CSV table of C-alpha atoms in Angstrom, one decimal:
chain,number,residue,atom,x,y,z
A,23,MET,CA,-13.9,-5.6,-16.6
A,24,THR,CA,-13.3,-9.2,-17.5
A,25,THR,CA,-10.0,-10.9,-18.4
A,26,ALA,CA,-11.1,-10.5,-22.1
A,27,GLN,CA,-10.7,-6.8,-21.6
A,28,TYR,CA,-7.4,-6.7,-19.8
A,29,GLY,CA,-5.8,-10.0,-20.8
A,30,ALA,CA,-5.5,-13.3,-19.0
A,31,ILE,CA,-4.1,-13.1,-15.5
A,32,THR,CA,-0.7,-14.7,-14.7
A,33,VAL,CA,-0.6,-17.2,-11.9
A,34,GLU,CA,2.8,-18.5,-10.8
A,35,PRO,CA,3.9,-20.8,-8.0
A,36,PHE,CA,5.6,-18.9,-5.1
A,37,GLY,CA,7.2,-21.6,-3.0
A,38,ASP,CA,5.1,-24.6,-1.8
A,39,SER,CA,2.2,-22.7,-0.3
A,40,ALA,CA,1.6,-19.6,-2.3
A,41,VAL,CA,0.9,-18.3,-5.8
A,42,MET,CA,1.7,-14.9,-7.3
A,43,VAL,CA,-1.1,-13.3,-9.4
A,44,THR,CA,-0.3,-10.5,-11.8
A,45,ILE,CA,-2.2,-8.8,-14.7
A,46,PRO,CA,0.0,-8.3,-17.7
A,47,HIS,CA,-1.6,-5.2,-19.2
A,48,ALA,CA,0.5,-2.5,-20.9
A,49,ASP,CA,-1.4,0.3,-19.1
A,50,ARG,CA,-0.2,0.7,-15.5
A,51,ALA,CA,-3.4,2.3,-14.3
A,52,ILE,CA,-5.4,-0.6,-15.6
A,53,ARG,CA,-3.0,-3.1,-14.0
A,54,ARG,CA,-3.4,-1.5,-10.6
A,55,ALA,CA,-7.1,-0.9,-10.8
A,56,ALA,CA,-7.7,-4.5,-12.0
A,57,THR,CA,-5.5,-5.8,-9.2
A,58,VAL,CA,-7.7,-4.1,-6.6
A,59,ALA,CA,-10.9,-5.3,-8.3
A,60,PHE,CA,-9.6,-8.9,-8.4
A,61,ARG,CA,-8.5,-8.8,-4.8
A,62,ASP,CA,-11.9,-7.6,-3.6
A,63,ARG,CA,-13.8,-10.3,-5.5
A,64,PHE,CA,-11.3,-13.0,-4.5
A,65,LEU,CA,-11.6,-12.2,-0.8
A,66,ALA,CA,-15.4,-12.1,-1.1
A,67,HIS,CA,-15.3,-15.6,-2.5
A,68,ARG,CA,-12.2,-16.9,-0.6
A,69,PRO,CA,-11.6,-20.6,-1.6
A,70,HIS,CA,-11.2,-23.4,0.9
A,71,GLY,CA,-7.7,-23.5,2.3
A,72,VAL,CA,-6.6,-20.0,1.4
A,73,LEU,CA,-5.0,-18.3,4.4
A,74,ASP,CA,-4.2,-14.8,3.2
A,75,VAL,CA,-4.0,-12.4,0.3
A,76,VAL,CA,-1.0,-10.0,0.5
A,77,SER,CA,-1.5,-7.0,-1.8
A,78,GLY,CA,1.2,-5.2,-3.8
A,79,LEU,CA,0.6,-2.3,-6.1
A,80,GLU,CA,0.6,-4.6,-9.1
A,81,SER,CA,0.5,-8.1,-7.7
A,82,LEU,CA,-1.2,-10.3,-5.2
A,83,LEU,CA,0.4,-13.1,-3.2
A,84,ILE,CA,-2.2,-15.8,-2.4
A,85,GLU,CA,-1.1,-17.9,0.6
A,86,PHE,CA,-2.7,-21.3,1.2
A,87,ASP,CA,-2.5,-24.3,3.5
A,88,PRO,CA,-1.1,-27.2,1.4
A,89,LEU,CA,-2.6,-29.7,3.8
A,90,ARG,CA,-6.1,-28.4,3.0
A,91,THR,CA,-5.8,-27.6,-0.7
A,92,ALA,CA,-3.5,-27.9,-3.6
A,93,LEU,CA,-1.7,-25.3,-5.9
A,94,GLU,CA,-3.7,-26.3,-8.9
A,95,HIS,CA,-7.0,-25.8,-7.0
A,96,VAL,CA,-5.9,-22.3,-6.0
A,97,GLU,CA,-4.8,-21.5,-9.5
A,98,TYR,CA,-8.1,-22.6,-10.9
A,99,ALA,CA,-10.0,-20.6,-8.4
A,100,ALA,CA,-8.0,-17.5,-9.2
A,101,ARG,CA,-8.6,-17.8,-12.9
A,102,LEU,CA,-12.3,-18.5,-12.3
A,103,VAL,CA,-12.7,-15.4,-10.1
A,104,ALA,CA,-10.8,-13.3,-12.7
A,105,ARG,CA,-13.4,-14.1,-15.3
A,106,TRP,CA,-16.0,-12.2,-13.4
A,107,ALA,CA,-14.0,-9.7,-11.4
A,108,PRO,CA,-15.8,-6.3,-11.4
A,109,SER,CA,-14.6,-3.4,-13.5
A,110,PRO,CA,-12.0,-1.2,-11.7
A,111,SER,CA,-14.1,1.7,-13.0
A,112,ASP,CA,-17.0,0.4,-11.0
A,113,SER,CA,-17.2,1.6,-7.4
A,114,THR,CA,-16.0,-1.0,-4.9
A,115,ASP,CA,-16.7,1.2,-1.8
A,116,GLY,CA,-20.4,1.9,-2.2
A,117,GLY,CA,-19.8,5.2,-4.0
A,118,ARG,CA,-17.7,6.7,-1.1
A,119,ALA,CA,-16.5,10.2,-2.0
A,120,VAL,CA,-12.8,10.7,-2.3
A,121,ARG,CA,-11.4,12.5,0.7
A,122,THR,CA,-8.3,14.7,1.2
A,123,PHE,CA,-5.9,14.4,4.1
A,124,ALA,CA,-3.1,16.7,5.4
A,125,ILE,CA,-0.8,14.4,7.4
A,126,PRO,CA,1.8,16.0,9.7
A,127,VAL,CA,5.2,14.3,9.5
A,128,VAL,CA,8.5,14.8,11.4
A,129,PHE,CA,11.4,14.6,9.0
A,130,ASP,CA,14.6,14.3,11.0
A,131,HIS,CA,17.4,11.7,11.6
A,132,ASP,CA,15.6,9.8,14.3
A,133,SER,CA,12.2,9.7,12.6
A,134,GLY,CA,13.7,9.2,9.1
A,135,PRO,CA,17.0,7.3,9.3
A,136,ASP,CA,17.0,6.7,5.5
A,137,LEU,CA,16.4,10.4,4.6
A,138,ALA,CA,20.1,11.3,4.2
A,139,PRO,CA,21.0,8.1,2.2
A,140,VAL,CA,18.0,8.7,-0.1
A,141,ALA,CA,19.0,12.3,-0.7
A,142,GLU,CA,22.5,11.2,-1.6
A,143,GLU,CA,21.1,8.6,-4.0
A,144,LEU,CA,19.0,11.2,-5.7
A,145,GLY,CA,21.8,13.8,-5.8
A,146,LEU,CA,19.9,16.1,-3.4
A,147,VAL,CA,20.3,17.3,0.2
A,148,PRO,CA,17.8,16.0,2.8
A,149,SER,CA,15.9,19.3,2.9
A,150,GLU,CA,15.3,19.0,-0.9
A,151,VAL,CA,13.9,15.5,-0.5
A,152,VAL,CA,11.6,16.8,2.3
A,153,GLU,CA,10.5,19.6,0.0
A,154,ALA,CA,9.8,17.2,-2.8
A,155,ILE,CA,7.7,14.9,-0.6
A,156,ALA,CA,5.8,17.9,0.8
A,157,GLU,CA,5.1,19.2,-2.8
A,158,SER,CA,3.9,15.8,-4.0
A,159,THR,CA,0.2,14.8,-4.1
A,160,PHE,CA,-0.3,11.2,-3.2
A,161,THR,CA,-3.3,9.0,-4.2
A,162,VAL,CA,-4.0,5.8,-2.2
A,163,ALA,CA,-3.8,3.0,-4.8
A,164,LEU,CA,-4.7,0.2,-2.4
A,165,LEU,CA,-4.6,-0.9,1.2
A,166,GLY,CA,-1.9,-3.5,1.6
A,167,ALA,CA,-0.9,-5.8,4.5
A,168,ALA,CA,-2.3,-4.6,7.8
A,169,MET,CA,-4.4,-2.0,5.9
A,170,ALA,CA,-1.3,0.0,5.1
A,171,PRO,CA,-2.1,2.8,2.5
A,172,MET,CA,0.1,2.3,-0.5
A,173,MET,CA,0.3,5.6,-2.5
A,174,ASP,CA,1.3,6.8,-5.9
A,175,GLY,CA,2.6,10.3,-6.7
A,176,LEU,CA,6.1,10.8,-5.3
A,177,LYS,CA,7.8,13.5,-7.4
A,178,VAL,CA,11.6,13.1,-7.1
A,179,PRO,CA,14.4,13.1,-9.8
A,180,GLY,CA,14.3,9.3,-10.0
A,181,PRO,CA,12.8,6.1,-8.5
A,182,VAL,CA,14.0,5.4,-5.0
A,183,ARG,CA,15.6,2.0,-4.5
A,184,ARG,CA,14.5,-0.2,-1.6
A,185,ARG,CA,17.0,-1.1,1.1
A,186,ALA,CA,19.4,-3.9,0.4
A,187,GLU,CA,18.9,-5.2,3.9
A,188,PRO,CA,15.3,-4.7,5.2
A,189,ARG,CA,14.8,-3.2,8.7
A,190,THR,CA,13.4,-5.7,11.1
A,191,ASP,CA,11.2,-3.4,13.3
A,192,VAL,CA,9.9,-0.1,12.0
A,193,ALA,CA,7.7,2.0,14.3
A,194,PRO,CA,4.0,2.7,13.6
A,195,GLY,CA,3.5,5.9,11.8
A,196,ALA,CA,6.7,5.6,9.8
A,197,VAL,CA,6.4,7.3,6.4
A,198,MET,CA,8.4,5.3,3.8
A,199,ILE,CA,9.1,5.7,0.1
A,200,ALA,CA,10.3,3.4,-2.7
A,201,GLY,CA,10.2,3.8,-6.4
A,202,THR,CA,7.7,6.6,-6.9
A,203,ASN,CA,5.4,5.4,-4.1
A,204,ALA,CA,4.9,6.1,-0.4
A,205,ILE,CA,3.4,4.1,2.4
A,206,ILE,CA,2.6,4.6,6.1
A,207,GLN,CA,3.4,1.8,8.5
A,208,PRO,CA,0.3,1.0,10.6
A,209,PHE,CA,1.9,-1.4,13.1
A,210,PRO,CA,5.4,-2.3,14.2
A,211,GLY,CA,7.1,-4.6,11.7
A,212,PRO,CA,9.8,-5.2,9.1
A,213,THR,CA,10.1,-3.4,5.8
A,214,GLY,CA,12.5,-2.9,2.9
A,215,TRP,CA,11.0,0.6,2.1
A,216,ARG,CA,13.1,3.6,2.9
A,217,VAL,CA,12.0,5.3,6.2
A,218,VAL,CA,12.1,9.1,5.8
A,219,GLY,CA,9.8,10.4,8.5
A,220,ARG,CA,7.1,9.6,11.0
A,221,THR,CA,3.6,10.9,11.6
A,222,PRO,CA,2.1,11.1,15.1
A,223,HIS,CA,-1.3,9.9,13.8
A,224,THR,CA,-2.7,6.4,14.3
A,225,ILE,CA,-3.8,5.4,10.8
A,226,VAL,CA,-5.3,2.1,11.7
A,227,ASP,CA,-7.4,1.6,14.9
A,228,ILE,CA,-8.9,-1.8,15.2
A,229,SER,CA,-11.3,-0.6,18.0
A,230,ARG,CA,-13.2,1.5,15.4
A,231,PRO,CA,-16.0,0.1,13.2
A,232,ASP,CA,-14.0,1.3,10.2
A,233,PRO,CA,-10.4,0.8,11.3
A,234,ALA,CA,-8.5,2.2,8.3
A,235,ALA,CA,-8.1,5.9,8.1
A,236,PHE,CA,-7.7,5.9,4.3
A,237,GLY,CA,-9.5,4.3,1.4
A,238,THR,CA,-8.6,3.7,-2.2
A,239,GLY,CA,-8.6,6.9,-4.2
A,240,ASP,CA,-8.1,9.2,-1.2
A,241,ILE,CA,-5.7,12.1,-1.6
A,242,VAL,CA,-2.8,12.6,0.9
A,243,ARG,CA,-0.5,15.5,1.4
A,244,PHE,CA,2.4,15.3,3.9
A,245,VAL,CA,3.0,18.4,5.9
A,246,PRO,CA,6.5,18.8,7.5
A,247,VAL,CA,6.4,19.6,11.3
A,248,THR,CA,9.0,19.8,14.0
A,249,ARG,CA,9.2,17.2,16.8
A,250,ASP,CA,7.8,19.8,19.3
A,251,GLU,CA,4.9,20.6,16.9
A,252,ALA,CA,4.1,17.0,16.5
A,253,GLU,CA,4.1,16.4,20.3
A,254,ALA,CA,1.7,19.4,20.8
A,255,LEU,CA,-0.8,18.0,18.3
A,256,ASP,CA,-3.9,16.1,19.3
A,257,ALA,CA,-2.9,13.5,16.7
A,258,GLY,CA,-5.1,10.5,17.1
A,259,PHE,CA,-7.1,9.0,14.2
A,260,PRO,CA,-6.7,11.4,11.2
A,261,LEU,CA,-9.7,13.2,9.8
A,262,PRO,CA,-10.1,14.5,6.3
A,263,THR,CA,-9.5,18.1,5.6
A,264,GLY,CA,-12.4,20.2,6.7
A,265,GLU,CA,-13.6,17.8,9.3
A,266,GLY,CA,-13.1,17.9,13.1
A,267,ALA,CA,-12.2,21.6,13.2
């Protein structure tokens, strides 16, 4: 896919040392797939002075060192890469088969401090939110910062708002929701997503040759378990359904 097929990208300054890239296409699926395709190609041809590319579901924040390059150079590089970014319908993972995961999650007050507020916001009780999450089928849209799997597919009565005041230190394994999306926190860190549970699995292990448990397109189901059941599990790096039995 080229920019002629999905429209020219939008590149906007974001402070003095970053630009925000979006793809203004009317079809959400095309926007998201094209964002992943653009990110892969941009990282493969990272321009001089670019420090990091922070992924969102439908945007990319390109951070650069203003002492080594200039905003106009980064913008030019982004537009140049977009002209020959691969089609999102093309495989970017060597033809890897889509895998399915069943991820155990503890949904209680300690593991999910935002569960009750989210339920109140949606006009539900916490058990109904847990049921809705468990009945949802999630698809990994992309791997975000720190290889966090960002997923589509949350089926609740309405989009879930982010926290007005982000949490400063969320534990690894935290299962979080916002809008109609879900994400799992790989490492300790801040977040504005709503924390509703926690999995005992380690979803990113940098000691492994392939450190991320999930890849784009993988299917994830969350399975509610009690705290005692979670502690009894041999929950290391998660395996797809049907493997490791």
